[in-house]
């Protein structure tokens, strides 16, 4: 079953005292006709029974992923990671794979077995990866192996598994959501798991693909959202280096904001969704609209909800106008805030009040509307959440409390 592929088990054996480095015996597997062969690249030694072309592709994927994660954590990989990647267990000679690994591989999963010595400050760990050949299992496990060999630990379960899932999906220069569609679908349809449950729940590694999905969602959000990413890397490094910190210490003061953005992420998540450009603007302070001079703001097409600094009151009428055009496809037609015939590209609004959002409502290029609730007005260009990254342009928006005695606001283009 596809879903089983997301489960892995990490076993770490850490002893309390430190001994001189132990030379690791590298397992050289015999190259039988259909059996495993050994392949090498700068950071990996892979034993696998997949076809040679597939093995080379796998090494390339692993090297790319390792380059990304070692840059992210700022620590180079210390020694090659040995991986056993299995397509067909029957072709493997007996005794090469430990029984724990055979169990996981039979369950379409993987395991990283890290063994070595540590006294808490110094360590000498060798991590071996055992994984089925499909999906991203070898990459996921290789993240654990890198962490174990580089830091002597992989951190708490939520971080370790969340980051390993991210490592599996990481692409250079692309921070969009590209998780398994089953994972995205599950997260969107489920009752959201609380952050406390994800971070502090009595959960263990290898528990269920559903738990992995929540850990990935939290790590992906914190690693990419511009409000939280600056604190996330140092938090991760401190967790990996056992520096006595916690999620609560680092993010406790921002709990309301993180919960709000976490729920919004789950609601709007799609393949292609960009957490960075949908980060909430917490700095903009709204004020009540007074007088005939309108409140003016630019709304970008390539972004999520954007603040207007206009505080609206339920049942009150407002008048607005816009100026400019934007595009919602690469090299697409210029359209104004009324959008196209299908309603895409239309200017839409939402009201934020005490960490709660109203329903989204349509605004358009010119006219009046009655506020459906109290709150700070946020705007965006209506588009599928997964495809706003190819949008371009901005529209100027003006709003004021409706006043029948005042000169009307200028129409677009006037
Ligand atoms: Zn794992």
Tab-separated table of C-alpha atoms in Angstrom, residues 57-374:
chain	number	residue	atom	x	y	z
A	57	UNK	CA	19.606	8.132	-10.769
A	58	UNK	CA	19.142	7.288	-7.108
A	59	UNK	CA	22.727	8.320	-6.293
A	60	UNK	CA	22.140	11.602	-8.071
A	61	UNK	CA	18.931	12.251	-6.138
A	62	UNK	CA	20.667	11.401	-2.874
A	63	UNK	CA	23.623	13.687	-3.619
A	64	UNK	CA	21.311	16.577	-4.571
A	65	UNK	CA	19.283	16.118	-1.399
A	66	UNK	CA	22.421	15.869	0.733
A	67	UNK	CA	23.789	19.053	-0.815
A	68	UNK	CA	20.565	20.852	0.115
A	69	UNK	CA	20.378	19.604	3.686
A	70	UNK	CA	24.060	20.095	4.480
A	71	UNK	CA	23.772	23.675	3.231
A	72	UNK	CA	20.612	24.142	5.301
A	73	UNK	CA	22.215	22.853	8.504
A	74	UNK	CA	25.607	24.360	7.682
A	75	UNK	CA	27.535	21.132	8.326
A	76	UNK	CA	29.188	19.016	5.676
A	77	UNK	CA	28.653	15.273	5.703
A	78	UNK	CA	31.536	13.638	7.576
A	79	UNK	CA	31.708	10.273	5.868
A	80	UNK	CA	29.918	8.347	3.160
A	81	UNK	CA	26.489	7.031	4.107
A	82	UNK	CA	26.023	3.355	3.402
A	83	UNK	CA	22.602	2.488	1.962
A	84	UNK	CA	20.971	-0.830	1.195
A	85	UNK	CA	18.186	-0.195	-1.285
A	86	UNK	CA	16.026	-3.203	-1.992
A	87	UNK	CA	13.715	-3.916	-4.878
A	88	UNK	CA	13.373	-7.682	-4.509
A	89	UNK	CA	14.381	-9.248	-1.205
A	90	UNK	CA	14.742	-12.670	-2.815
A	91	UNK	CA	17.822	-11.595	-4.772
A	92	UNK	CA	19.731	-10.638	-1.620
A	93	UNK	CA	22.169	-13.108	-0.049
A	94	UNK	CA	21.288	-14.167	3.470
A	95	UNK	CA	22.956	-12.319	6.295
A	96	UNK	CA	23.517	-9.028	4.470
A	97	UNK	CA	20.381	-7.373	5.805
A	98	UNK	CA	19.652	-7.409	9.546
A	99	UNK	CA	16.258	-8.867	10.602
A	100	UNK	CA	14.888	-5.421	11.638
A	101	UNK	CA	15.649	-4.083	8.192
A	102	UNK	CA	14.018	-7.064	6.461
A	103	UNK	CA	10.827	-6.448	8.479
A	104	UNK	CA	10.693	-2.793	7.428
A	105	UNK	CA	11.433	-3.561	3.801
A	106	UNK	CA	8.664	-6.175	3.760
A	107	UNK	CA	6.370	-3.391	5.041
A	108	UNK	CA	7.428	-1.193	2.074
A	109	UNK	CA	9.345	1.111	4.392
A	110	UNK	CA	12.836	1.764	5.634
A	111	UNK	CA	15.019	1.992	8.701
A	112	UNK	CA	18.199	3.826	9.617
A	113	UNK	CA	20.407	2.019	12.067
A	114	UNK	CA	22.908	4.320	13.691
A	115	UNK	CA	25.482	2.791	15.962
A	116	UNK	CA	28.472	4.173	17.700
A	117	UNK	CA	29.795	5.819	20.761
A	118	UNK	CA	29.178	9.147	22.378
A	119	UNK	CA	29.708	10.930	25.656
A	120	UNK	CA	27.259	13.688	24.795
A	121	UNK	CA	29.912	16.060	23.451
A	122	UNK	CA	32.013	13.881	21.195
A	123	UNK	CA	30.646	11.043	19.159
A	124	UNK	CA	31.546	8.590	16.459
A	125	UNK	CA	28.438	7.269	14.763
A	126	UNK	CA	27.994	5.129	11.688
A	127	UNK	CA	24.530	5.188	10.204
A	128	UNK	CA	23.310	2.642	7.706
A	129	UNK	CA	20.191	3.047	5.635
A	130	UNK	CA	17.968	0.118	4.700
A	131	UNK	CA	15.078	1.024	2.430
A	132	UNK	CA	12.720	-0.138	-0.271
A	133	UNK	CA	13.590	1.300	-3.639
A	134	UNK	CA	10.344	3.190	-4.297
A	135	UNK	CA	9.110	6.671	-3.598
A	136	UNK	CA	11.325	8.807	-1.425
A	137	UNK	CA	12.124	6.236	1.249
A	138	UNK	CA	15.920	6.139	0.650
A	139	UNK	CA	16.030	9.961	0.718
A	140	UNK	CA	13.976	10.146	3.904
A	141	UNK	CA	16.273	7.643	5.611
A	142	UNK	CA	19.389	9.376	4.315
A	143	UNK	CA	18.329	12.566	6.154
A	144	UNK	CA	18.327	10.567	9.411
A	145	UNK	CA	21.688	9.037	8.571
A	146	UNK	CA	23.221	12.450	7.850
A	147	UNK	CA	21.853	13.875	11.140
A	148	UNK	CA	23.034	10.889	13.169
A	149	UNK	CA	26.554	10.972	11.708
A	150	UNK	CA	26.856	14.770	11.783
A	151	UNK	CA	25.188	15.636	15.097
A	152	UNK	CA	25.207	12.343	16.983
A	153	UNK	CA	21.409	12.526	17.254
A	154	UNK	CA	18.438	13.241	15.024
A	155	UNK	CA	16.495	15.430	17.450
A	156	UNK	CA	12.980	14.899	18.853
A	157	UNK	CA	10.569	12.775	16.825
A	158	UNK	CA	8.468	15.655	15.441
A	159	UNK	CA	11.564	17.444	14.140
A	160	UNK	CA	13.454	14.371	13.015
A	161	UNK	CA	10.580	12.882	11.015
A	162	UNK	CA	9.201	16.225	9.816
A	163	UNK	CA	12.578	17.211	8.399
A	164	UNK	CA	13.198	13.760	6.906
A	165	UNK	CA	9.861	14.046	5.091
A	166	UNK	CA	10.883	17.519	3.884
A	167	UNK	CA	14.236	16.138	2.733
A	168	UNK	CA	12.381	13.601	0.672
A	169	UNK	CA	10.479	16.381	-1.138
A	170	UNK	CA	13.178	19.077	-1.277
A	171	UNK	CA	13.984	20.519	-4.673
A	172	UNK	CA	16.623	23.124	-5.268
A	173	UNK	CA	15.191	26.641	-5.476
A	174	UNK	CA	11.607	25.403	-5.106
A	175	UNK	CA	9.822	25.767	-1.796
A	176	UNK	CA	6.338	24.955	-3.111
A	177	UNK	CA	4.295	22.129	-1.619
A	178	UNK	CA	5.010	18.903	-3.508
A	179	UNK	CA	4.071	16.345	-0.878
A	180	UNK	CA	2.407	13.076	-1.832
A	181	UNK	CA	-1.184	13.950	-2.914
A	182	UNK	CA	-2.461	11.337	-0.431
A	183	UNK	CA	-0.768	13.291	2.360
A	184	UNK	CA	-2.214	16.627	1.196
A	185	UNK	CA	-5.689	15.142	0.892
A	186	UNK	CA	-5.473	13.559	4.337
A	187	UNK	CA	-4.325	16.801	5.999
A	188	UNK	CA	-7.058	18.881	4.389
A	189	UNK	CA	-9.833	16.469	5.288
A	190	UNK	CA	-8.815	15.748	8.877
A	191	UNK	CA	-9.634	17.545	12.076
A	192	UNK	CA	-6.413	19.570	12.547
A	193	UNK	CA	-4.016	18.033	15.025
A	194	UNK	CA	-2.965	20.590	17.619
A	195	UNK	CA	0.602	21.868	17.648
A	196	UNK	CA	0.941	20.625	21.197
A	197	UNK	CA	-0.028	17.125	20.085
A	198	UNK	CA	2.488	17.200	17.245
A	199	UNK	CA	5.360	18.553	19.310
A	200	UNK	CA	4.696	16.998	22.718
A	201	UNK	CA	2.500	13.984	22.022
A	202	UNK	CA	3.688	10.626	23.279
A	203	UNK	CA	4.541	9.586	19.766
A	204	UNK	CA	7.265	7.379	18.495
A	205	UNK	CA	9.122	7.138	15.264
A	206	UNK	CA	7.576	4.757	12.763
A	207	UNK	CA	4.102	5.170	14.282
A	208	UNK	CA	1.910	5.977	11.291
A	209	UNK	CA	2.061	7.819	7.972
A	210	UNK	CA	-0.693	10.091	9.265
A	211	UNK	CA	1.505	11.302	12.135
A	212	UNK	CA	4.316	11.824	9.641
A	213	UNK	CA	2.000	14.011	7.592
A	214	UNK	CA	1.347	16.368	10.554
A	215	UNK	CA	5.064	16.589	11.374
A	216	UNK	CA	5.858	17.405	7.762
A	217	UNK	CA	3.153	20.108	7.661
A	218	UNK	CA	4.506	21.817	10.770
A	219	UNK	CA	8.148	21.659	9.646
A	220	UNK	CA	7.284	22.826	6.130
A	221	UNK	CA	5.345	25.791	7.526
A	222	UNK	CA	8.038	26.857	9.988
A	223	UNK	CA	10.891	26.384	7.507
A	224	UNK	CA	9.223	28.472	4.788
A	225	UNK	CA	6.941	31.065	6.411
A	226	UNK	CA	8.772	34.400	6.546
A	227	UNK	CA	7.452	35.059	10.070
A	228	UNK	CA	8.969	31.906	11.580
A	229	UNK	CA	11.786	30.652	9.360
A	230	UNK	CA	14.494	32.799	10.960
A	231	UNK	CA	13.983	31.060	14.287
A	232	UNK	CA	13.447	27.599	12.857
A	233	UNK	CA	16.953	26.787	11.649
A	234	UNK	CA	18.652	27.778	14.928
A	235	UNK	CA	15.936	25.897	16.849
A	236	UNK	CA	16.632	22.782	14.773
A	237	UNK	CA	20.388	23.075	15.240
A	238	UNK	CA	19.930	23.543	18.992
A	239	UNK	CA	17.679	20.456	19.128
A	240	UNK	CA	20.241	18.461	17.118
A	241	UNK	CA	23.065	19.635	19.330
A	242	UNK	CA	21.151	19.027	22.571
A	243	UNK	CA	21.424	22.642	23.619
A	244	UNK	CA	18.468	22.529	25.962
A	245	UNK	CA	15.850	24.449	24.034
A	246	UNK	CA	12.310	23.637	23.005
A	247	UNK	CA	9.594	24.571	20.560
A	248	UNK	CA	7.785	26.431	23.360
A	249	UNK	CA	10.825	28.491	24.327
A	250	UNK	CA	11.417	29.610	20.772
A	251	UNK	CA	7.856	30.108	19.555
A	252	UNK	CA	5.803	30.469	22.739
A	253	UNK	CA	5.373	34.222	22.349
A	254	UNK	CA	4.047	33.716	18.795
A	255	UNK	CA	1.679	30.858	19.597
A	256	UNK	CA	-1.534	32.595	18.439
A	257	UNK	CA	0.060	33.672	15.170
A	258	UNK	CA	1.527	30.241	14.434
A	259	UNK	CA	-1.741	28.441	15.176
A	260	UNK	CA	-3.607	30.869	12.907
A	261	UNK	CA	-1.169	30.378	10.021
A	262	UNK	CA	-0.983	26.620	10.588
A	263	UNK	CA	-4.783	26.315	10.242
A	264	UNK	CA	-4.759	28.586	7.187
A	265	UNK	CA	-1.999	26.469	5.626
A	266	UNK	CA	-4.007	23.273	6.162
A	267	UNK	CA	-7.102	24.880	4.675
A	268	UNK	CA	-5.468	26.323	1.556
A	269	UNK	CA	-2.737	23.722	1.012
A	270	UNK	CA	-2.440	22.390	-2.537
A	271	UNK	CA	0.327	21.072	-4.723
A	272	UNK	CA	2.266	24.194	-5.691
A	273	UNK	CA	1.165	26.213	-2.611
A	274	UNK	CA	3.839	28.678	-1.534
A	275	UNK	CA	4.023	29.230	2.213
A	276	UNK	CA	6.541	32.042	1.801
A	277	UNK	CA	4.397	34.307	-0.390
A	278	UNK	CA	1.281	33.494	1.669
A	279	UNK	CA	2.887	34.467	4.991
A	280	UNK	CA	0.541	36.658	7.034
A	281	UNK	CA	1.462	40.300	7.577
A	282	UNK	CA	1.262	40.795	11.363
A	283	UNK	CA	2.791	44.255	11.351
A	284	UNK	CA	0.007	46.143	9.557
A	285	UNK	CA	-2.276	47.850	12.121
A	286	UNK	CA	-5.804	48.695	10.934
A	287	UNK	CA	-7.765	51.839	11.736
A	288	UNK	CA	-11.388	52.820	11.251
A	289	UNK	CA	-12.197	54.611	8.001
A	290	UNK	CA	-13.154	58.245	8.492
A	291	UNK	CA	-13.808	61.141	6.121
A	292	UNK	CA	-13.941	61.328	2.341
A	293	UNK	CA	-10.237	60.762	1.712
A	294	UNK	CA	-9.938	57.100	0.779
A	295	UNK	CA	-7.487	54.645	2.264
A	296	UNK	CA	-5.070	53.512	-0.487
A	297	UNK	CA	-3.087	50.283	-0.804
A	298	UNK	CA	-1.362	48.214	-3.528
A	299	UNK	CA	-2.424	44.564	-3.848
A	300	UNK	CA	-0.007	42.141	-5.484
A	301	UNK	CA	-1.231	39.307	-7.684
A	302	UNK	CA	1.597	37.022	-6.587
A	303	UNK	CA	0.762	36.827	-2.879
A	304	UNK	CA	-1.768	35.532	-0.392
A	305	UNK	CA	-3.979	37.786	1.751
A	306	UNK	CA	-2.616	41.324	2.070
A	307	UNK	CA	-3.612	43.943	4.657
A	308	UNK	CA	-5.402	47.175	3.723
A	309	UNK	CA	-5.068	48.739	7.199
A	310	UNK	CA	-8.826	49.436	6.917
A	311	UNK	CA	-10.926	48.299	9.892
A	312	UNK	CA	-14.518	47.638	8.739
A	313	UNK	CA	-17.678	47.414	10.806
A	314	UNK	CA	-20.381	44.807	10.242
A	315	UNK	CA	-23.385	46.166	8.313
A	316	UNK	CA	-21.638	49.385	7.273
A	317	UNK	CA	-21.456	50.273	3.579
A	318	UNK	CA	-18.130	51.034	1.872
A	319	UNK	CA	-17.224	52.353	-1.569
A	320	UNK	CA	-14.094	51.442	-3.427
A	321	UNK	CA	-12.220	51.840	-6.695
A	322	UNK	CA	-9.146	50.254	-8.271
A	323	UNK	CA	-6.523	51.095	-10.847
A	324	UNK	CA	-4.272	48.800	-12.878
A	325	UNK	CA	-4.148	45.247	-14.169
A	326	UNK	CA	-2.497	41.965	-13.332
A	327	UNK	CA	-1.950	38.547	-14.896
A	328	UNK	CA	-2.753	35.147	-13.425
A	329	UNK	CA	-0.833	33.001	-15.895
A	330	UNK	CA	2.732	33.249	-17.097
A	331	UNK	CA	2.542	35.615	-20.099
A	332	UNK	CA	-1.234	35.639	-19.594
A	333	UNK	CA	-3.680	38.421	-20.529
A	334	UNK	CA	-3.732	41.603	-18.472
A	335	UNK	CA	-6.974	41.681	-16.513
A	336	UNK	CA	-8.403	44.242	-14.113
A	337	UNK	CA	-9.835	43.646	-10.644
A	338	UNK	CA	-13.098	42.313	-12.102
A	339	UNK	CA	-11.192	39.217	-13.208
A	340	UNK	CA	-11.841	37.131	-16.309
A	341	UNK	CA	-15.095	35.521	-17.552
A	342	UNK	CA	-14.526	32.612	-15.142
A	343	UNK	CA	-14.117	34.895	-12.156
A	344	UNK	CA	-10.405	34.189	-11.795
A	345	UNK	CA	-8.221	37.199	-11.155
A	346	UNK	CA	-11.036	39.045	-9.391
A	347	UNK	CA	-10.208	41.148	-6.347
A	348	UNK	CA	-11.582	39.366	-3.262
A	349	UNK	CA	-11.625	40.256	0.416
A	350	UNK	CA	-11.708	38.665	3.837
A	351	UNK	CA	-12.043	40.148	7.329
A	352	UNK	CA	-9.614	39.326	10.110
A	353	UNK	CA	-10.801	39.726	13.694
A	354	UNK	CA	-9.080	38.296	16.768
A	355	UNK	CA	-7.349	35.478	14.827
A	356	UNK	CA	-10.561	34.511	13.051
A	357	UNK	CA	-11.466	35.030	9.411
A	358	UNK	CA	-14.828	35.824	7.831
A	359	UNK	CA	-15.941	34.050	4.664
A	360	UNK	CA	-14.161	35.287	1.551
A	361	UNK	CA	-16.262	37.792	-0.451
A	362	UNK	CA	-15.988	39.293	-3.925
A	363	UNK	CA	-15.011	42.920	-4.415
A	364	UNK	CA	-14.072	43.605	-8.049
A	365	UNK	CA	-12.877	46.798	-9.758
A	366	UNK	CA	-15.409	49.420	-8.658
A	367	UNK	CA	-18.503	49.780	-6.520
A	368	UNK	CA	-19.892	49.402	-3.016
A	369	UNK	CA	-20.296	46.583	-0.536
A	370	UNK	CA	-21.625	46.042	2.939
A	371	UNK	CA	-19.154	44.545	5.409
A	372	UNK	CA	-20.347	41.043	6.380
A	373	UNK	CA	-18.519	41.237	9.735
A	374	UNK	CA	-16.259	43.398	11.876
